[in-house]
Coordinates of C-alpha atoms in Angstrom, one line a residue:
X7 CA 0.0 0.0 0.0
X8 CA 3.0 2.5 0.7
X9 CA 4.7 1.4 -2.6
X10 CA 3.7 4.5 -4.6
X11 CA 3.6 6.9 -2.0
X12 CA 7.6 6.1 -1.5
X13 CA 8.4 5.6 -5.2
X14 CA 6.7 9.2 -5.5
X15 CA 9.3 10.5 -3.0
X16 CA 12.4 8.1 -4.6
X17 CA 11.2 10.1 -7.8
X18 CA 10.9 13.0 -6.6
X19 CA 14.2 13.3 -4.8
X20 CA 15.9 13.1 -8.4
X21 CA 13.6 14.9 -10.3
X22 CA 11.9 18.0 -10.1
X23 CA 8.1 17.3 -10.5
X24 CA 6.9 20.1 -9.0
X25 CA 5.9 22.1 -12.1
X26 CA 4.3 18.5 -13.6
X27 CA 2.0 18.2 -10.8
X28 CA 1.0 22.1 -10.9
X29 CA 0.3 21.5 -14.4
X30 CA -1.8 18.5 -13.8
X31 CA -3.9 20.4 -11.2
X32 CA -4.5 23.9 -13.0
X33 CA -5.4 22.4 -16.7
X34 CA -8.5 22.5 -17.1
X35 CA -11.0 21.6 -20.4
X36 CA -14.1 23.1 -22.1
X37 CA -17.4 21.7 -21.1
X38 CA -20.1 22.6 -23.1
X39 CA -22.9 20.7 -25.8
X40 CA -20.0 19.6 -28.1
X41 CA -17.7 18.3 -25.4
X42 CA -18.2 14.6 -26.3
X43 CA -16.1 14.8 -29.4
X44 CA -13.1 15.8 -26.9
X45 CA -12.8 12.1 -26.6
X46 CA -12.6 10.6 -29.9
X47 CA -9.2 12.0 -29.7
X48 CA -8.1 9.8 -26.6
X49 CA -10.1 7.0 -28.4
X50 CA -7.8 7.0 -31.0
X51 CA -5.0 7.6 -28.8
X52 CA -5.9 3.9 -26.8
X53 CA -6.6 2.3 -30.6
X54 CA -3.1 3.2 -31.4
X55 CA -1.3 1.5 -28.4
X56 CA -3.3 -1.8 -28.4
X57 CA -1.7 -1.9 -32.3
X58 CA 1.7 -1.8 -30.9
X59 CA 1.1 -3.9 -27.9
X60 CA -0.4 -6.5 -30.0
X61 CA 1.9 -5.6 -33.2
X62 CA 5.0 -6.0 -31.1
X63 CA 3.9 -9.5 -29.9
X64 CA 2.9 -10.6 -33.3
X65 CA 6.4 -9.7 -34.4
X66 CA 7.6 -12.3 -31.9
X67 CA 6.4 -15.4 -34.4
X68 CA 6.1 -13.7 -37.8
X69 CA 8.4 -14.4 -40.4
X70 CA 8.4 -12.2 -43.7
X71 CA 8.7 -14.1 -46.8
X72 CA 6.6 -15.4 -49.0
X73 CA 7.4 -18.8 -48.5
X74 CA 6.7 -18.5 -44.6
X75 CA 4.4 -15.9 -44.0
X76 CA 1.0 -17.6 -44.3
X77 CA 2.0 -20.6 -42.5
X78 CA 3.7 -18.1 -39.3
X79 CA 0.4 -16.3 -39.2
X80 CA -1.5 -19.8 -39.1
X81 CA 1.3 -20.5 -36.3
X82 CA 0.1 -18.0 -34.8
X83 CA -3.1 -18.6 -34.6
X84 CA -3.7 -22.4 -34.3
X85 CA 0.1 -23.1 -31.8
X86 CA 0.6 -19.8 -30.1
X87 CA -1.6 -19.6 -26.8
X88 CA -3.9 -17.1 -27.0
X89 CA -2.1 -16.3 -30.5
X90 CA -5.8 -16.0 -32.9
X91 CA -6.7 -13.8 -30.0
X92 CA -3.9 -10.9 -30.1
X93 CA -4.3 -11.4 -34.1
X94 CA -7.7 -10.4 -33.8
X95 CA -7.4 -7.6 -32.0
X96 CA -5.4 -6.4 -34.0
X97 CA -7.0 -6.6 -36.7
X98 CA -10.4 -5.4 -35.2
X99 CA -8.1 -2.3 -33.7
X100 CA -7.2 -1.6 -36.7
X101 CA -10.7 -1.0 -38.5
X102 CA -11.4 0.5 -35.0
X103 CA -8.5 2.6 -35.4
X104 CA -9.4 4.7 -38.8
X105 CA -13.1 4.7 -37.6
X106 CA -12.2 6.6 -34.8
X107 CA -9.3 8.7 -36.6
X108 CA -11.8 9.6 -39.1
X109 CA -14.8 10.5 -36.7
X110 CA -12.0 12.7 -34.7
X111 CA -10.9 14.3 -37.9
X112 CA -14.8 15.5 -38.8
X113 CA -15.3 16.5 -35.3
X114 CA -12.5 18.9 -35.4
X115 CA -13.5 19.6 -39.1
X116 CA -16.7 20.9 -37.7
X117 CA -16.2 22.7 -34.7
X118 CA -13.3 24.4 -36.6
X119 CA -10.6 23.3 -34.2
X120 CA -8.2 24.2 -37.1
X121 CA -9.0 27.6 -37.4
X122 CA -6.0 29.7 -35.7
X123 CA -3.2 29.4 -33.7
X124 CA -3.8 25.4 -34.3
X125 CA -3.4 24.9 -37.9
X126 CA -0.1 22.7 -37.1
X127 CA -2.1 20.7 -34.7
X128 CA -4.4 20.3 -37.8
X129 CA -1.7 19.6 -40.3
X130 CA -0.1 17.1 -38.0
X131 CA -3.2 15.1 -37.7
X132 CA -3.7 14.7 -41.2
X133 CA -0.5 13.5 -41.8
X134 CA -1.3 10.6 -38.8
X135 CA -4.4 10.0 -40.6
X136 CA -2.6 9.5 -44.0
X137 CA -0.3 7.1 -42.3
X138 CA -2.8 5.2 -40.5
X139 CA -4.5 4.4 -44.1
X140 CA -0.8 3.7 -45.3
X141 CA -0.4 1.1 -42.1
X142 CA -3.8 -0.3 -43.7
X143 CA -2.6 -1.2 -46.9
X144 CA 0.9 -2.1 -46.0
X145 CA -0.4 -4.7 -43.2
X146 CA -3.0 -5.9 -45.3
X147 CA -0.5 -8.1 -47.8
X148 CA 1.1 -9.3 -44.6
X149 CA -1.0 -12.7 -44.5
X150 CA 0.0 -13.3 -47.4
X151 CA -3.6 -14.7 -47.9
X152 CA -5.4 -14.7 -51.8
X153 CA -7.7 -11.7 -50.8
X154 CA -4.6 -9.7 -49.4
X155 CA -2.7 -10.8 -52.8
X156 CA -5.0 -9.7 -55.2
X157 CA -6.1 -6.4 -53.0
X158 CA -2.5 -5.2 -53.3
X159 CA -1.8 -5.9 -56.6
X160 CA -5.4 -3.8 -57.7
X161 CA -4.1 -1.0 -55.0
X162 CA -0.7 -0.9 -56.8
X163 CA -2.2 -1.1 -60.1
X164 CA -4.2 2.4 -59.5
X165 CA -0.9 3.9 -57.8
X166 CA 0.6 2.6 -61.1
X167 CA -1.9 5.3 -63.6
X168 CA -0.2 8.8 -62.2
X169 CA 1.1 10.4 -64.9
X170 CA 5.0 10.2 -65.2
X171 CA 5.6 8.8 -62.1
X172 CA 3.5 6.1 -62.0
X173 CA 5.6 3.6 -63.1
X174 CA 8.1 4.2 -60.7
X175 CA 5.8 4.3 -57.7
X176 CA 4.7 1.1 -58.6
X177 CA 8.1 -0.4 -58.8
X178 CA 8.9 1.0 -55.9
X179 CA 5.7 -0.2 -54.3
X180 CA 6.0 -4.0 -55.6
X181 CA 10.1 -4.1 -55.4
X182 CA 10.0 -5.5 -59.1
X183 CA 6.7 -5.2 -61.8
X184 CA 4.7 -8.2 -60.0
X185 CA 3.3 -8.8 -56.8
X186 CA 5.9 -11.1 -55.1
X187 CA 7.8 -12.0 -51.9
X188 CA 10.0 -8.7 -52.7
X189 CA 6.6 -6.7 -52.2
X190 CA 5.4 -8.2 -49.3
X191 CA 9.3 -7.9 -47.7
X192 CA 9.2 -4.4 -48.6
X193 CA 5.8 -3.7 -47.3
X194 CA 6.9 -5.2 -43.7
X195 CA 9.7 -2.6 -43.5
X196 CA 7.1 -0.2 -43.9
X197 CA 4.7 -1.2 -41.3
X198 CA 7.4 -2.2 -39.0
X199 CA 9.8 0.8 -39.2
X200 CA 9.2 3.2 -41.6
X201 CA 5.8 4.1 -41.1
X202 CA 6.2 3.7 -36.8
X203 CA 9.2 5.9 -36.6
X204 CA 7.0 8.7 -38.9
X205 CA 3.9 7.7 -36.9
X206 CA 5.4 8.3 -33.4
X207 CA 7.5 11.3 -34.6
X208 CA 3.9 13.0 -35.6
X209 CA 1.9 11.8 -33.0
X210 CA 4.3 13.2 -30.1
X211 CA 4.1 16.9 -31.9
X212 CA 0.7 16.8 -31.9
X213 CA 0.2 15.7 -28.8
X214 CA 2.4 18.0 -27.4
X215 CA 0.9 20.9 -29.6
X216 CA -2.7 19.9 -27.5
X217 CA -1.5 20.1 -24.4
X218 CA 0.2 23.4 -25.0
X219 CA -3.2 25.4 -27.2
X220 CA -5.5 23.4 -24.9
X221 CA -8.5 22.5 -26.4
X222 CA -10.3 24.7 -29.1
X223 CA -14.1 25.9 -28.4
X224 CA -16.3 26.2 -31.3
X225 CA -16.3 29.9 -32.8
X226 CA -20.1 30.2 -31.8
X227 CA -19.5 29.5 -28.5
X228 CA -16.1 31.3 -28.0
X229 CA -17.6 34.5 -27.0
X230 CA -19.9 33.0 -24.5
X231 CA -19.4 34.6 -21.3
X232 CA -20.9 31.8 -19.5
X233 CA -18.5 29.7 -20.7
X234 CA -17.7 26.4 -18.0
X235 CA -14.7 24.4 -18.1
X236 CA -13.9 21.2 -15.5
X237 CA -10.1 20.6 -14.5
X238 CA -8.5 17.7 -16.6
X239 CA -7.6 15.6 -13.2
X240 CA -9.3 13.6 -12.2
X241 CA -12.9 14.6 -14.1
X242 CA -11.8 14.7 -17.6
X243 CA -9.6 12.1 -17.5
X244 CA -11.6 9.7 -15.2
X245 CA -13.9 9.7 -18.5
X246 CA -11.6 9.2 -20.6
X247 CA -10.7 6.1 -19.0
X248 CA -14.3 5.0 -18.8
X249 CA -14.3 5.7 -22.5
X250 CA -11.3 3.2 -22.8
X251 CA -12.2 0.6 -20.9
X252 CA -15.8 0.4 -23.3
X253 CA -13.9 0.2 -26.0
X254 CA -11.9 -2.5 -25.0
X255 CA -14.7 -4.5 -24.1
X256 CA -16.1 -3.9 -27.5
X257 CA -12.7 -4.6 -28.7
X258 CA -12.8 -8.1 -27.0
X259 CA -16.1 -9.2 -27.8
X260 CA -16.0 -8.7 -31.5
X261 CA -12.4 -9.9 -31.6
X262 CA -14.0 -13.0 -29.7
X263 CA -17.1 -13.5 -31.3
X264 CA -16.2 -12.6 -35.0
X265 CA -12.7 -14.0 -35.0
X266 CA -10.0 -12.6 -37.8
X267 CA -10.1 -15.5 -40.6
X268 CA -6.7 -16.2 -42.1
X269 CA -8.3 -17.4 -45.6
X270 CA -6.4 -19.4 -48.1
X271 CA -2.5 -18.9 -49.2
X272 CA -1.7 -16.3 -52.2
X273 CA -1.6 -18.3 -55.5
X274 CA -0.2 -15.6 -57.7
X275 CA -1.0 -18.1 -60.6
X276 CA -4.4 -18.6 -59.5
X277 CA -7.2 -16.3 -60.8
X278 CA -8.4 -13.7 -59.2
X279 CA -11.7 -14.0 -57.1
X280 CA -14.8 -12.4 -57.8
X281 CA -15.7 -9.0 -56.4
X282 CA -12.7 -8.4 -55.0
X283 CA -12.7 -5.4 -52.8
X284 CA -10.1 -3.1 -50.3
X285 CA -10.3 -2.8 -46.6
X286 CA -13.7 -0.5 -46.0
X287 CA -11.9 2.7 -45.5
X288 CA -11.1 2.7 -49.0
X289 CA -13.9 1.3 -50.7
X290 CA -15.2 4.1 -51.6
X291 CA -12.6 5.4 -53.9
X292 CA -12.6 2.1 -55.4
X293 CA -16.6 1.9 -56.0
X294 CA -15.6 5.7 -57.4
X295 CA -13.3 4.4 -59.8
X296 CA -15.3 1.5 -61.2
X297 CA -18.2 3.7 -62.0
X298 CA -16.3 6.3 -63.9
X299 CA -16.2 5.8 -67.6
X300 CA -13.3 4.5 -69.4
X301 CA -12.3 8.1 -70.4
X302 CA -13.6 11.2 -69.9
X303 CA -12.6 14.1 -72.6
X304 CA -9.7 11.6 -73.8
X305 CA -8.6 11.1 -70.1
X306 CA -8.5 8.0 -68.7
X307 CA -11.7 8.0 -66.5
X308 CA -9.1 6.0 -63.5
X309 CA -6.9 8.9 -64.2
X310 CA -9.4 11.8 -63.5
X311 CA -10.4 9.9 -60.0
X312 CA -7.2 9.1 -59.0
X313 CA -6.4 13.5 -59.8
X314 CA -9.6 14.0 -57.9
X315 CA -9.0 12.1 -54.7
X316 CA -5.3 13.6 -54.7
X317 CA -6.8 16.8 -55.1
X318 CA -9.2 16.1 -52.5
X319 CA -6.6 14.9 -50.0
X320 CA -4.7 18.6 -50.6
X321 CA -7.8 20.6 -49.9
X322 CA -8.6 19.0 -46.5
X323 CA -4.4 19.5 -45.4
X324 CA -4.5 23.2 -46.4
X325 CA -8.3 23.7 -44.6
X326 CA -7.1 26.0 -42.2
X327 CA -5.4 28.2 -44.9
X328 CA -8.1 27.7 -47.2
X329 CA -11.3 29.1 -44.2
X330 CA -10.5 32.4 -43.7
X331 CA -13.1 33.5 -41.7
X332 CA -14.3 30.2 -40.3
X333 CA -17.5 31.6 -38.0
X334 CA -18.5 33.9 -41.7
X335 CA -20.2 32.8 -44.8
X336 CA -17.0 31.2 -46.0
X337 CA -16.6 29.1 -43.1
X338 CA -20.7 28.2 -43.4
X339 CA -20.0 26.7 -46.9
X340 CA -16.8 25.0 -46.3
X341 CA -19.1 23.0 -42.9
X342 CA -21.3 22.1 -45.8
X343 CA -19.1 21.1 -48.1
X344 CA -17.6 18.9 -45.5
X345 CA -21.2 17.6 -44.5
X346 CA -21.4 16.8 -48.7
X347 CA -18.2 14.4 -48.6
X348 CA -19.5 12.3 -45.6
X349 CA -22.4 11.6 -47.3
X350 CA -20.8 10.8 -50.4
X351 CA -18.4 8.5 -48.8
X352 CA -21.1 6.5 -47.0
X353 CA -23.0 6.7 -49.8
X354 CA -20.1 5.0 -51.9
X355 CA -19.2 2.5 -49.2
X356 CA -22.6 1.1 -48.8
X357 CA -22.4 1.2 -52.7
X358 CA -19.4 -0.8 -52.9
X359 CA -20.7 -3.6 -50.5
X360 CA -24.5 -3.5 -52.4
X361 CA -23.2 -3.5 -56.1
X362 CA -23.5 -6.5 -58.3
X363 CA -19.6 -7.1 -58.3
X364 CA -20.4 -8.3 -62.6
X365 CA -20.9 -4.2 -63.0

């Protein structure tokens, strides 16, 4: 019972945490109507160390070839104890992951969290969110299952149409011009390494970038002078935790319930299978691209999405350069513009699932 008390003192004969602990006591965070989405940032915060926790253990048994792969994931899941378990959650964190990462990213969109002095809190975020979509597809061939095959080598082909560099991106992609054990090698070192050291870089400066702005109010009601705020410890962070510990249950019962199937081994000789679609998150840019035509003003029509979506991606970086006066009429249109893209990507999600996979 007295072993924190006197690791506190042990600590705090070397170190200095007097200006911690004032800190601790004397933040304090907005509370008003639109508090909630405060906490789909610490959601995503908790998704993102249950992927390394379980990442790190899965590293333990996996071996990256293609000769090896499939059967050290099936090793894994059928010799190691407990081993189909951490797989699955991972794999269900994932998915729970960019859920979260995207519902933080509108909720900030919308209560115009970017808006000044935090457009670097902004900018770092969306560079998180474009690596967590990269960790998607890289992890994705690691199986080394048929789906995962035939996924990457569609995902590569698209990467493959940008004008003048295409070709190179997709060599660089692959390691060669074909899917092979050089790609999925390749695409290891970026999930393991690569991608990580970028990750962790990122996420440290922003969260350090939060806890120096604080949080942002929304502009309508910034100039409330009502305005009600609750100190960070132990209220805000007491629900935080909450938050985390239902998300871990839902974490364990659908990793539990709905195990992560393994499938069968690639067969790059084999054909492809039918209907063959991404991870959800990107589903609709591929529904996108199948329903443009095969060329629009002698364009090819995969070239004008693939422009579009890059295009897209650029916009919603520069936001906060872009909304000048984010509580004006500018700032109205760019909420509804934003409202117009989440429709349109559940609309073209469900699509992808609903459509006869023969159109």
């Amino acid at each position: 019972m007295r072993l924190f008390p006197a690791l506190y003192s042990w600590v705090g004969e070397r170190v200095d945490l007097a200006p911690l602990i004032y800190l601790i006591k004397k933040k304090t965070v907005p509370d008003h109507k639109h508090s909630l989405w405060y906490y789909t940032g610490g959601m995503t915060l908790f998704f993102f160390a249950i992927q390394i926790a379980t990442g790190i253990l899965l590293l333990l048994y996996y071996r990256p070839s293609a000769e090896a792969a499939y059967e050290s994931v099936q090793f894994i899941m059928t010799e190691v104890k407990f081993g189909w378990l951490i797989r699955s959650l991972h794999s269900w964190s994932a998915n729970l992951l960019i859920g979260a990462l995207f519902v933080h990213m509108f909720s900030v969109f919308f209560m115009k969290a970017y808006r000044k002095p935090r457009e670097l809190t902004w900018f770092s975020g969306s560079f998180l969110l474009f690596l967590c979509l990269a960790f998607g597809f890289s992890g994705y061939l690691l199986p080394w299952n048929k789906l995962a095959y035939f996924a990457t080598k569609v995902g590569t082909d698209i990467a493959g149409q940008i004008p003048i560099l295409g070709h190179s991106v997709l060599v660089f992609l692959r390691g060669g011009e074909e899917v092979s054990g050089a790609t999925l090698t390749r695409f290891f070192g970026f999930h393991v390494a690569i991608l990580p050291a970028a990750a962790t870089f990122l996420l440290l400066l922003h969260l350090i970038l939060v806890q120096l702005q604080g949080m942002s109010v929304p502009p309508a009601l910034e100039n409330n002078p009502n305005k009600k705020s609750i100190p960070f410890f132990p209220h805000f962070l007491l629900r935080d935790l909450l938050g985390w510990l239902l998300a871990l249950l839902l974490l364990v019962v659908l990793a539990s319930i709905f195990p992560w199937e393994l499938g069968e081994k690639a067969d790059p000789l084999a054909p492809a299978p039918a209907g063959i679609k991404p991870e959800w998150y990107f589903v609709f840019m591929f529904q996108t691209l199948k329903f443009l035509p095969a060329e629009i003003l002698f364009i090819p029509g995969e070239l004008v999405g693939i422009a579009a979506f890059t295009v897209g991606g650029i916009l919603l970086l520069f936001v906060p350069l872009l909304d000048k006066n984010p509580a004006g009429r500018s700032g109205r249109w760019i909420s509804r513009i934003g409202w117009g893209v989440v429709v349109y990507m559940v609309v073209f999600t469900i699509l992808g699932y609903l459509w006869p996979a023969t159109k």
